[in-house]
Amino acid sequence: MIIPLTILMLILAYLSGSLSSAVIVSRVYKLPDPRLHGSGNPGTTNVLRIGGPIPAVLVLVGDLLKGTIPVWCSYFLDLPPVSLGIVAIAACLGHIFPIFFEFKGGKGVATALGSILPIGLDLTGLLLGSWLVALIVTGYSSFAAICAAILAPLFTYAIKPDYTLPVTMLCVLIIIRHHPNIMRLLKGEEPTVWKKFNKDKDEDKK
């Protein structure tokens, strides 16, 4: 029963992830398509820039739930940790390559965090704290996400070792997705959150 259930949850997780919260919320609020404006990334930060805090919060909650719901359901179906990791990756792949939105998705950070949420609030708190500290210190949203992804397996091993492998699998995907950002960081070409936000505000005034 484990394999059929895993396959079923994998499909459902991908379809769940494919519901682009950023695009849906932007359409509801009659905002520009986040895939074509700002950074071009359909995620919380870009929606914050083009639409403000309320749409951004809705996008964040939607992206979190896309990861949390399928993984939580899989957990209650008593699927093993490795299967949970595969389901989490499927949800993130849905977010990154959404079948309903021309396969043009975001980085998958919020969805990955939502996938990790069922493991425990303590782990989630550590990851959010790490992300926030890195963001405040450096100003780079991408660097903060990468730091959290690197630390996640270590935190998981300290809190719930059985889930270290699936969390590691998920974090590797997130780091690979940030490859362009890593190259820009190494070249000193990655803009900070504050710079991008101020630039977009100036462009909106023109």
PDB file of N, CA, C and O in Angstrom, residues 47-123:
ATOM      1  N   VAL A  47       5.525  40.048  -5.312  1.00  0.00           N
ATOM      2  CA  VAL A  47       4.156  40.542  -5.147  1.00  0.00           C
ATOM      3  C   VAL A  47       4.125  41.688  -4.140  1.00  0.00           C
ATOM      4  O   VAL A  47       3.357  42.639  -4.281  1.00  0.00           O
ATOM      5  N   LEU A  48       4.981  41.632  -3.131  1.00  0.00           N
ATOM      6  CA  LEU A  48       5.088  42.732  -2.168  1.00  0.00           C
ATOM      7  C   LEU A  48       5.496  44.017  -2.884  1.00  0.00           C
ATOM      8  O   LEU A  48       4.960  45.095  -2.607  1.00  0.00           O
ATOM      9  N   ARG A  49       6.422  43.901  -3.815  1.00  0.00           N
ATOM     10  CA  ARG A  49       6.893  45.074  -4.538  1.00  0.00           C
ATOM     11  C   ARG A  49       5.824  45.654  -5.451  1.00  0.00           C
ATOM     12  O   ARG A  49       5.677  46.867  -5.545  1.00  0.00           O
ATOM     13  N   ILE A  50       5.082  44.779  -6.133  1.00  0.00           N
ATOM     14  CA  ILE A  50       4.136  45.299  -7.129  1.00  0.00           C
ATOM     15  C   ILE A  50       2.725  45.491  -6.582  1.00  0.00           C
ATOM     16  O   ILE A  50       1.916  46.182  -7.201  1.00  0.00           O
ATOM     17  N   GLY A  51       2.436  44.902  -5.408  1.00  0.00           N
ATOM     18  CA  GLY A  51       1.065  44.978  -4.916  1.00  0.00           C
ATOM     19  C   GLY A  51       0.880  45.367  -3.467  1.00  0.00           C
ATOM     20  O   GLY A  51      -0.241  45.634  -3.034  1.00  0.00           O
ATOM     21  N   GLY A  52       1.965  45.352  -2.677  1.00  0.00           N
ATOM     22  CA  GLY A  52       1.836  45.724  -1.278  1.00  0.00           C
ATOM     23  C   GLY A  52       1.722  44.538  -0.335  1.00  0.00           C
ATOM     24  O   GLY A  52       1.738  43.370  -0.754  1.00  0.00           O
ATOM     25  N   PRO A  53       1.591  44.819   0.962  1.00  0.00           N
ATOM     26  CA  PRO A  53       1.670  43.767   1.982  1.00  0.00           C
ATOM     27  C   PRO A  53       0.520  42.768   2.002  1.00  0.00           C
ATOM     28  O   PRO A  53       0.746  41.577   2.235  1.00  0.00           O
ATOM     29  N   ILE A  54      -0.714  43.213   1.787  1.00  0.00           N
ATOM     30  CA  ILE A  54      -1.850  42.284   1.889  1.00  0.00           C
ATOM     31  C   ILE A  54      -1.797  41.189   0.824  1.00  0.00           C
ATOM     32  O   ILE A  54      -1.863  39.989   1.155  1.00  0.00           O
ATOM     33  N   PRO A  55      -1.647  41.529  -0.462  1.00  0.00           N
ATOM     34  CA  PRO A  55      -1.494  40.469  -1.461  1.00  0.00           C
ATOM     35  C   PRO A  55      -0.281  39.580  -1.189  1.00  0.00           C
ATOM     36  O   PRO A  55      -0.331  38.364  -1.398  1.00  0.00           O
ATOM     37  N   ALA A  56       0.810  40.187  -0.703  1.00  0.00           N
ATOM     38  CA  ALA A  56       2.027  39.420  -0.435  1.00  0.00           C
ATOM     39  C   ALA A  56       1.800  38.387   0.671  1.00  0.00           C
ATOM     40  O   ALA A  56       2.264  37.245   0.566  1.00  0.00           O
ATOM     41  N   VAL A  57       1.089  38.789   1.716  1.00  0.00           N
ATOM     42  CA  VAL A  57       0.794  37.851   2.808  1.00  0.00           C
ATOM     43  C   VAL A  57      -0.067  36.697   2.309  1.00  0.00           C
ATOM     44  O   VAL A  57       0.146  35.537   2.666  1.00  0.00           O
ATOM     45  N   LEU A  58      -1.033  37.011   1.471  1.00  0.00           N
ATOM     46  CA  LEU A  58      -1.899  35.963   0.917  1.00  0.00           C
ATOM     47  C   LEU A  58      -1.099  34.992   0.060  1.00  0.00           C
ATOM     48  O   LEU A  58      -1.324  33.771   0.106  1.00  0.00           O
ATOM     49  N   VAL A  59      -0.147  35.518  -0.696  1.00  0.00           N
ATOM     50  CA  VAL A  59       0.718  34.661  -1.512  1.00  0.00           C
ATOM     51  C   VAL A  59       1.567  33.769  -0.618  1.00  0.00           C
ATOM     52  O   VAL A  59       1.711  32.562  -0.868  1.00  0.00           O
ATOM     53  N   LEU A  60       2.126  34.352   0.432  1.00  0.00           N
ATOM     54  CA  LEU A  60       2.964  33.583   1.356  1.00  0.00           C
ATOM     55  C   LEU A  60       2.176  32.445   1.994  1.00  0.00           C
ATOM     56  O   LEU A  60       2.642  31.295   2.031  1.00  0.00           O
ATOM     57  N   VAL A  61       0.975  32.746   2.480  1.00  0.00           N
ATOM     58  CA  VAL A  61       0.139  31.716   3.110  1.00  0.00           C
ATOM     59  C   VAL A  61      -0.214  30.628   2.097  1.00  0.00           C
ATOM     60  O   VAL A  61      -0.139  29.431   2.399  1.00  0.00           O
ATOM     61  N   GLY A  62      -0.571  31.037   0.889  1.00  0.00           N
ATOM     62  CA  GLY A  62      -0.911  30.068  -0.147  1.00  0.00           C
ATOM     63  C   GLY A  62       0.248  29.161  -0.484  1.00  0.00           C
ATOM     64  O   GLY A  62       0.089  27.932  -0.604  1.00  0.00           O
ATOM     65  N   ASP A  63       1.446  29.736  -0.621  1.00  0.00           N
ATOM     66  CA  ASP A  63       2.628  28.939  -0.957  1.00  0.00           C
ATOM     67  C   ASP A  63       3.009  27.990   0.174  1.00  0.00           C
ATOM     68  O   ASP A  63       3.450  26.862  -0.064  1.00  0.00           O
ATOM     69  N   LEU A  64       2.853  28.445   1.410  1.00  0.00           N
ATOM     70  CA  LEU A  64       3.123  27.571   2.556  1.00  0.00           C
ATOM     71  C   LEU A  64       2.173  26.378   2.575  1.00  0.00           C
ATOM     72  O   LEU A  64       2.597  25.224   2.751  1.00  0.00           O
ATOM     73  N   LEU A  65       0.891  26.660   2.375  1.00  0.00           N
ATOM     74  CA  LEU A  65      -0.118  25.593   2.431  1.00  0.00           C
ATOM     75  C   LEU A  65       0.060  24.571   1.322  1.00  0.00           C
ATOM     76  O   LEU A  65      -0.244  23.384   1.517  1.00  0.00           O
ATOM     77  N   LYS A  66       0.564  25.010   0.168  1.00  0.00           N
ATOM     78  CA  LYS A  66       0.793  24.082  -0.937  1.00  0.00           C
ATOM     79  C   LYS A  66       1.777  22.987  -0.548  1.00  0.00           C
ATOM     80  O   LYS A  66       1.717  21.877  -1.067  1.00  0.00           O
ATOM     81  N   GLY A  67       2.711  23.327   0.346  1.00  0.00           N
ATOM     82  CA  GLY A  67       3.663  22.327   0.825  1.00  0.00           C
ATOM     83  C   GLY A  67       3.163  21.588   2.049  1.00  0.00           C
ATOM     84  O   GLY A  67       3.336  20.373   2.171  1.00  0.00           O
ATOM     85  N   THR A  68       2.516  22.330   2.937  1.00  0.00           N
ATOM     86  CA  THR A  68       2.097  21.742   4.218  1.00  0.00           C
ATOM     87  C   THR A  68       1.007  20.683   4.047  1.00  0.00           C
ATOM     88  O   THR A  68       1.104  19.581   4.616  1.00  0.00           O
ATOM     89  N   ILE A  69      -0.033  20.991   3.279  1.00  0.00           N
ATOM     90  CA  ILE A  69      -1.195  20.105   3.183  1.00  0.00           C
ATOM     91  C   ILE A  69      -0.847  18.719   2.646  1.00  0.00           C
ATOM     92  O   ILE A  69      -1.180  17.698   3.282  1.00  0.00           O
ATOM     93  N   PRO A  70      -0.162  18.589   1.493  1.00  0.00           N
ATOM     94  CA  PRO A  70       0.144  17.237   1.004  1.00  0.00           C
ATOM     95  C   PRO A  70       1.088  16.463   1.911  1.00  0.00           C
ATOM     96  O   PRO A  70       0.926  15.246   2.089  1.00  0.00           O
ATOM     97  N   VAL A  71       2.066  17.152   2.519  1.00  0.00           N
ATOM     98  CA  VAL A  71       3.000  16.454   3.408  1.00  0.00           C
ATOM     99  C   VAL A  71       2.297  16.026   4.688  1.00  0.00           C
ATOM    100  O   VAL A  71       2.507  14.921   5.192  1.00  0.00           O
ATOM    101  N   TRP A  72       1.439  16.887   5.212  1.00  0.00           N
ATOM    102  CA  TRP A  72       0.696  16.549   6.424  1.00  0.00           C
ATOM    103  C   TRP A  72      -0.229  15.358   6.156  1.00  0.00           C
ATOM    104  O   TRP A  72      -0.331  14.445   6.974  1.00  0.00           O
ATOM    105  N   CYS A  73      -0.903  15.378   5.032  1.00  0.00           N
ATOM    106  CA  CYS A  73      -1.771  14.249   4.672  1.00  0.00           C
ATOM    107  C   CYS A  73      -0.958  12.966   4.549  1.00  0.00           C
ATOM    108  O   CYS A  73      -1.388  11.892   5.003  1.00  0.00           O
ATOM    109  N   SER A  74       0.207  13.063   3.946  1.00  0.00           N
ATOM    110  CA  SER A  74       1.075  11.887   3.796  1.00  0.00           C
ATOM    111  C   SER A  74       1.546  11.375   5.158  1.00  0.00           C
ATOM    112  O   SER A  74       1.662  10.171   5.378  1.00  0.00           O
ATOM    113  N   TYR A  75       1.800  12.321   6.058  1.00  0.00           N
ATOM    114  CA  TYR A  75       2.228  11.948   7.416  1.00  0.00           C
ATOM    115  C   TYR A  75       1.130  11.165   8.118  1.00  0.00           C
ATOM    116  O   TYR A  75       1.395  10.133   8.751  1.00  0.00           O
ATOM    117  N   PHE A  76      -0.125  11.622   7.987  1.00  0.00           N
ATOM    118  CA  PHE A  76      -1.231  10.929   8.641  1.00  0.00           C
ATOM    119  C   PHE A  76      -1.613   9.632   7.934  1.00  0.00           C
ATOM    120  O   PHE A  76      -2.267   8.774   8.520  1.00  0.00           O
ATOM    121  N   LEU A  77      -1.168   9.482   6.691  1.00  0.00           N
ATOM    122  CA  LEU A  77      -1.340   8.215   5.991  1.00  0.00           C
ATOM    123  C   LEU A  77      -0.238   7.231   6.362  1.00  0.00           C
ATOM    124  O   LEU A  77      -0.176   6.125   5.831  1.00  0.00           O
ATOM    125  N   ASP A  78       0.648   7.668   7.259  1.00  0.00           N
ATOM    126  CA  ASP A  78       1.724   6.836   7.796  1.00  0.00           C
ATOM    127  C   ASP A  78       2.756   6.455   6.738  1.00  0.00           C
ATOM    128  O   ASP A  78       3.317   5.363   6.772  1.00  0.00           O
ATOM    129  N   LEU A  79       3.005   7.374   5.801  1.00  0.00           N
ATOM    130  CA  LEU A  79       4.055   7.121   4.822  1.00  0.00           C
ATOM    131  C   LEU A  79       5.421   7.328   5.482  1.00  0.00           C
ATOM    132  O   LEU A  79       5.568   8.173   6.365  1.00  0.00           O
ATOM    133  N   PRO A  80       6.432   6.578   5.076  1.00  0.00           N
ATOM    134  CA  PRO A  80       7.764   6.691   5.686  1.00  0.00           C
ATOM    135  C   PRO A  80       8.418   8.032   5.356  1.00  0.00           C
ATOM    136  O   PRO A  80       8.007   8.711   4.398  1.00  0.00           O
ATOM    137  N   PRO A  81       9.441   8.421   6.132  1.00  0.00           N
ATOM    138  CA  PRO A  81      10.097   9.714   5.928  1.00  0.00           C
ATOM    139  C   PRO A  81      10.579   9.962   4.500  1.00  0.00           C
ATOM    140  O   PRO A  81      10.444  11.072   3.982  1.00  0.00           O
ATOM    141  N   VAL A  82      11.138   8.941   3.853  1.00  0.00           N
ATOM    142  CA  VAL A  82      11.623   9.135   2.485  1.00  0.00           C
ATOM    143  C   VAL A  82      10.471   9.484   1.551  1.00  0.00           C
ATOM    144  O   VAL A  82      10.596  10.352   0.673  1.00  0.00           O
ATOM    145  N   SER A  83       9.332   8.838   1.739  1.00  0.00           N
ATOM    146  CA  SER A  83       8.155   9.148   0.921  1.00  0.00           C
ATOM    147  C   SER A  83       7.688  10.573   1.173  1.00  0.00           C
ATOM    148  O   SER A  83       7.276  11.282   0.237  1.00  0.00           O
ATOM    149  N   LEU A  84       7.760  11.013   2.423  1.00  0.00           N
ATOM    150  CA  LEU A  84       7.391  12.391   2.735  1.00  0.00           C
ATOM    151  C   LEU A  84       8.300  13.368   1.994  1.00  0.00           C
ATOM    152  O   LEU A  84       7.854  14.402   1.508  1.00  0.00           O
ATOM    153  N   GLY A  85       9.587  13.015   1.913  1.00  0.00           N
ATOM    154  CA  GLY A  85      10.521  13.860   1.191  1.00  0.00           C
ATOM    155  C   GLY A  85      10.194  13.949  -0.286  1.00  0.00           C
ATOM    156  O   GLY A  85      10.262  15.022  -0.897  1.00  0.00           O
ATOM    157  N   ILE A  86       9.801  12.818  -0.872  1.00  0.00           N
ATOM    158  CA  ILE A  86       9.443  12.792  -2.287  1.00  0.00           C
ATOM    159  C   ILE A  86       8.184  13.626  -2.531  1.00  0.00           C
ATOM    160  O   ILE A  86       8.089  14.365  -3.513  1.00  0.00           O
ATOM    161  N   VAL A  87       7.221  13.509  -1.630  1.00  0.00           N
ATOM    162  CA  VAL A  87       5.989  14.295  -1.743  1.00  0.00           C
ATOM    163  C   VAL A  87       6.303  15.790  -1.634  1.00  0.00           C
ATOM    164  O   VAL A  87       5.767  16.611  -2.393  1.00  0.00           O
ATOM    165  N   ALA A  88       7.179  16.155  -0.702  1.00  0.00           N
ATOM    166  CA  ALA A  88       7.570  17.557  -0.538  1.00  0.00           C
ATOM    167  C   ALA A  88       8.250  18.084  -1.798  1.00  0.00           C
ATOM    168  O   ALA A  88       7.981  19.205  -2.245  1.00  0.00           O
ATOM    169  N   ILE A  89       9.128  17.277  -2.375  1.00  0.00           N
ATOM    170  CA  ILE A  89       9.812  17.677  -3.602  1.00  0.00           C
ATOM    171  C   ILE A  89       8.806  17.853  -4.734  1.00  0.00           C
ATOM    172  O   ILE A  89       8.899  18.788  -5.539  1.00  0.00           O
ATOM    173  N   ALA A  90       7.805  16.966  -4.802  1.00  0.00           N
ATOM    174  CA  ALA A  90       6.769  17.077  -5.844  1.00  0.00           C
ATOM    175  C   ALA A  90       6.010  18.387  -5.713  1.00  0.00           C
ATOM    176  O   ALA A  90       5.710  19.045  -6.714  1.00  0.00           O
ATOM    177  N   ALA A  91       5.696  18.783  -4.471  1.00  0.00           N
ATOM    178  CA  ALA A  91       4.993  20.057  -4.257  1.00  0.00           C
ATOM    179  C   ALA A  91       5.853  21.230  -4.715  1.00  0.00           C
ATOM    180  O   ALA A  91       5.358  22.168  -5.354  1.00  0.00           O
ATOM    181  N   CYS A  92       7.148  21.172  -4.411  1.00  0.00           N
ATOM    182  CA  CYS A  92       8.052  22.243  -4.824  1.00  0.00           C
ATOM    183  C   CYS A  92       8.235  22.272  -6.336  1.00  0.00           C
ATOM    184  O   CYS A  92       8.303  23.347  -6.940  1.00  0.00           O
ATOM    185  N   LEU A  93       8.313  21.093  -6.947  1.00  0.00           N
ATOM    186  CA  LEU A  93       8.431  21.037  -8.408  1.00  0.00           C
ATOM    187  C   LEU A  93       7.173  21.612  -9.064  1.00  0.00           C
ATOM    188  O   LEU A  93       7.260  22.250 -10.121  1.00  0.00           O
ATOM    189  N   GLY A  94       6.019  21.388  -8.430  1.00  0.00           N
ATOM    190  CA  GLY A  94       4.793  21.982  -8.930  1.00  0.00           C
ATOM    191  C   GLY A  94       4.858  23.499  -8.877  1.00  0.00           C
ATOM    192  O   GLY A  94       4.425  24.192  -9.807  1.00  0.00           O
ATOM    193  N   HIS A  95       5.420  24.024  -7.787  1.00  0.00           N
ATOM    194  CA  HIS A  95       5.560  25.472  -7.651  1.00  0.00           C
ATOM    195  C   HIS A  95       6.553  26.023  -8.668  1.00  0.00           C
ATOM    196  O   HIS A  95       6.327  27.082  -9.266  1.00  0.00           O
ATOM    197  N   ILE A  96       7.656  25.300  -8.870  1.00  0.00           N
ATOM    198  CA  ILE A  96       8.707  25.763  -9.774  1.00  0.00           C
ATOM    199  C   ILE A  96       8.284  25.615 -11.239  1.00  0.00           C
ATOM    200  O   ILE A  96       8.542  26.486 -12.063  1.00  0.00           O
ATOM    201  N   PHE A  97       7.602  24.493 -11.545  1.00  0.00           N
ATOM    202  CA  PHE A  97       7.152  24.221 -12.918  1.00  0.00           C
ATOM    203  C   PHE A  97       5.651  23.927 -12.914  1.00  0.00           C
ATOM    204  O   PHE A  97       5.226  22.786 -13.095  1.00  0.00           O
ATOM    205  N   PRO A  98       4.826  24.960 -12.683  1.00  0.00           N
ATOM    206  CA  PRO A  98       3.373  24.748 -12.555  1.00  0.00           C
ATOM    207  C   PRO A  98       2.702  24.387 -13.875  1.00  0.00           C
ATOM    208  O   PRO A  98       2.791  25.145 -14.849  1.00  0.00           O
ATOM    209  N   ILE A  99       2.055  23.246 -13.903  1.00  0.00           N
ATOM    210  CA  ILE A  99       1.408  22.777 -15.125  1.00  0.00           C
ATOM    211  C   ILE A  99       0.260  23.688 -15.545  1.00  0.00           C
ATOM    212  O   ILE A  99      -0.079  23.784 -16.730  1.00  0.00           O
ATOM    213  N   PHE A 100      -0.347  24.385 -14.572  1.00  0.00           N
ATOM    214  CA  PHE A 100      -1.485  25.258 -14.878  1.00  0.00           C
ATOM    215  C   PHE A 100      -1.063  26.656 -15.345  1.00  0.00           C
ATOM    216  O   PHE A 100      -1.898  27.442 -15.783  1.00  0.00           O
ATOM    217  N   PHE A 101       0.221  26.984 -15.227  1.00  0.00           N
ATOM    218  CA  PHE A 101       0.688  28.332 -15.541  1.00  0.00           C
ATOM    219  C   PHE A 101       1.935  28.296 -16.418  1.00  0.00           C
ATOM    220  O   PHE A 101       2.940  28.947 -16.114  1.00  0.00           O
ATOM    221  N   GLU A 102       1.861  27.515 -17.480  1.00  0.00           N
ATOM    222  CA  GLU A 102       2.897  27.475 -18.525  1.00  0.00           C
ATOM    223  C   GLU A 102       4.271  27.079 -17.977  1.00  0.00           C
ATOM    224  O   GLU A 102       5.303  27.451 -18.548  1.00  0.00           O
ATOM    225  N   PHE A 103       4.282  26.357 -16.866  1.00  0.00           N
ATOM    226  CA  PHE A 103       5.526  25.852 -16.269  1.00  0.00           C
ATOM    227  C   PHE A 103       6.493  26.976 -15.883  1.00  0.00           C
ATOM    228  O   PHE A 103       7.693  26.760 -15.796  1.00  0.00           O
ATOM    229  N   LYS A 104       5.949  28.182 -15.634  1.00  0.00           N
ATOM    230  CA  LYS A 104       6.766  29.316 -15.224  1.00  0.00           C
ATOM    231  C   LYS A 104       6.469  29.637 -13.765  1.00  0.00           C
ATOM    232  O   LYS A 104       5.494  30.323 -13.453  1.00  0.00           O
ATOM    233  N   GLY A 105       7.296  29.104 -12.872  1.00  0.00           N
ATOM    234  CA  GLY A 105       7.046  29.256 -11.442  1.00  0.00           C
ATOM    235  C   GLY A 105       8.150  29.965 -10.700  1.00  0.00           C
ATOM    236  O   GLY A 105       9.041  30.569 -11.300  1.00  0.00           O
ATOM    237  N   GLY A 106       8.083  29.898  -9.377  1.00  0.00           N
ATOM    238  CA  GLY A 106       9.026  30.598  -8.517  1.00  0.00           C
ATOM    239  C   GLY A 106      10.154  29.729  -8.023  1.00  0.00           C
ATOM    240  O   GLY A 106      10.430  28.652  -8.572  1.00  0.00           O
ATOM    241  N   LYS A 107      10.800  30.177  -6.959  1.00  0.00           N
ATOM    242  CA  LYS A 107      11.969  29.483  -6.417  1.00  0.00           C
ATOM    243  C   LYS A 107      11.597  28.297  -5.529  1.00  0.00           C
ATOM    244  O   LYS A 107      12.390  27.396  -5.323  1.00  0.00           O
ATOM    245  N   GLY A 108      10.406  28.323  -4.938  1.00  0.00           N
ATOM    246  CA  GLY A 108       9.967  27.197  -4.124  1.00  0.00           C
ATOM    247  C   GLY A 108      10.342  27.265  -2.655  1.00  0.00           C
ATOM    248  O   GLY A 108      10.142  26.294  -1.922  1.00  0.00           O
ATOM    249  N   VAL A 109      10.847  28.418  -2.201  1.00  0.00           N
ATOM    250  CA  VAL A 109      11.314  28.520  -0.814  1.00  0.00           C
ATOM    251  C   VAL A 109      10.157  28.397   0.180  1.00  0.00           C
ATOM    252  O   VAL A 109      10.222  27.617   1.139  1.00  0.00           O
ATOM    253  N   ALA A 110       9.090  29.180  -0.029  1.00  0.00           N
ATOM    254  CA  ALA A 110       7.953  29.149   0.899  1.00  0.00           C
ATOM    255  C   ALA A 110       7.273  27.782   0.884  1.00  0.00           C
ATOM    256  O   ALA A 110       6.863  27.271   1.928  1.00  0.00           O
ATOM    257  N   THR A 111       7.158  27.180  -0.295  1.00  0.00           N
ATOM    258  CA  THR A 111       6.541  25.861  -0.388  1.00  0.00           C
ATOM    259  C   THR A 111       7.396  24.814   0.318  1.00  0.00           C
ATOM    260  O   THR A 111       6.879  23.908   0.982  1.00  0.00           O
ATOM    261  N   ALA A 112       8.717  24.939   0.192  1.00  0.00           N
ATOM    262  CA  ALA A 112       9.619  24.024   0.896  1.00  0.00           C
ATOM    263  C   ALA A 112       9.474  24.182   2.414  1.00  0.00           C
ATOM    264  O   ALA A 112       9.431  23.197   3.156  1.00  0.00           O
ATOM    265  N   LEU A 113       9.382  25.443   2.864  1.00  0.00           N
ATOM    266  CA  LEU A 113       9.194  25.686   4.293  1.00  0.00           C
ATOM    267  C   LEU A 113       7.876  25.092   4.767  1.00  0.00           C
ATOM    268  O   LEU A 113       7.803  24.489   5.848  1.00  0.00           O
ATOM    269  N   GLY A 114       6.833  25.249   3.958  1.00  0.00           N
ATOM    270  CA  GLY A 114       5.546  24.656   4.305  1.00  0.00           C
ATOM    271  C   GLY A 114       5.617  23.146   4.386  1.00  0.00           C
ATOM    272  O   GLY A 114       4.955  22.521   5.216  1.00  0.00           O
ATOM    273  N   SER A 115       6.452  22.547   3.533  1.00  0.00           N
ATOM    274  CA  SER A 115       6.617  21.094   3.549  1.00  0.00           C
ATOM    275  C   SER A 115       7.315  20.614   4.814  1.00  0.00           C
ATOM    276  O   SER A 115       7.061  19.514   5.298  1.00  0.00           O
ATOM    277  N   ILE A 116       8.200  21.469   5.331  1.00  0.00           N
ATOM    278  CA  ILE A 116       8.945  21.115   6.540  1.00  0.00           C
ATOM    279  C   ILE A 116       8.120  21.369   7.796  1.00  0.00           C
ATOM    280  O   ILE A 116       8.353  20.757   8.843  1.00  0.00           O
ATOM    281  N   LEU A 117       7.135  22.246   7.704  1.00  0.00           N
ATOM    282  CA  LEU A 117       6.321  22.641   8.863  1.00  0.00           C
ATOM    283  C   LEU A 117       5.749  21.458   9.651  1.00  0.00           C
ATOM    284  O   LEU A 117       5.764  21.496  10.893  1.00  0.00           O
ATOM    285  N   PRO A 118       5.238  20.391   9.000  1.00  0.00           N
ATOM    286  CA  PRO A 118       4.687  19.275   9.775  1.00  0.00           C
ATOM    287  C   PRO A 118       5.708  18.568  10.674  1.00  0.00           C
ATOM    288  O   PRO A 118       5.319  17.873  11.614  1.00  0.00           O
ATOM    289  N   ILE A 119       6.993  18.727  10.388  1.00  0.00           N
ATOM    290  CA  ILE A 119       8.012  18.084  11.224  1.00  0.00           C
ATOM    291  C   ILE A 119       8.011  18.695  12.617  1.00  0.00           C
ATOM    292  O   ILE A 119       8.254  18.007  13.608  1.00  0.00           O
ATOM    293  N   GLY A 120       7.733  19.988  12.701  1.00  0.00           N
ATOM    294  CA  GLY A 120       7.692  20.615  14.022  1.00  0.00           C
ATOM    295  C   GLY A 120       7.857  22.121  13.957  1.00  0.00           C
ATOM    296  O   GLY A 120       8.570  22.639  13.082  1.00  0.00           O
ATOM    297  N   LEU A 121       7.197  22.824  14.870  1.00  0.00           N
ATOM    298  CA  LEU A 121       7.288  24.279  14.915  1.00  0.00           C
ATOM    299  C   LEU A 121       8.674  24.740  15.358  1.00  0.00           C
ATOM    300  O   LEU A 121       9.106  25.829  14.995  1.00  0.00           O
ATOM    301  N   ASP A 122       9.366  23.902  16.144  1.00  0.00           N
ATOM    302  CA  ASP A 122      10.713  24.272  16.582  1.00  0.00           C
ATOM    303  C   ASP A 122      11.667  24.366  15.398  1.00  0.00           C
ATOM    304  O   ASP A 122      12.432  25.314  15.273  1.00  0.00           O
ATOM    305  N   LEU A 123      11.594  23.386  14.505  1.00  0.00           N
ATOM    306  CA  LEU A 123      12.432  23.412  13.310  1.00  0.00           C
ATOM    307  C   LEU A 123      12.056  24.591  12.417  1.00  0.00           C
ATOM    308  O   LEU A 123      12.930  25.307  11.905  1.00  0.00           O
TER     309      LEU A 123
END
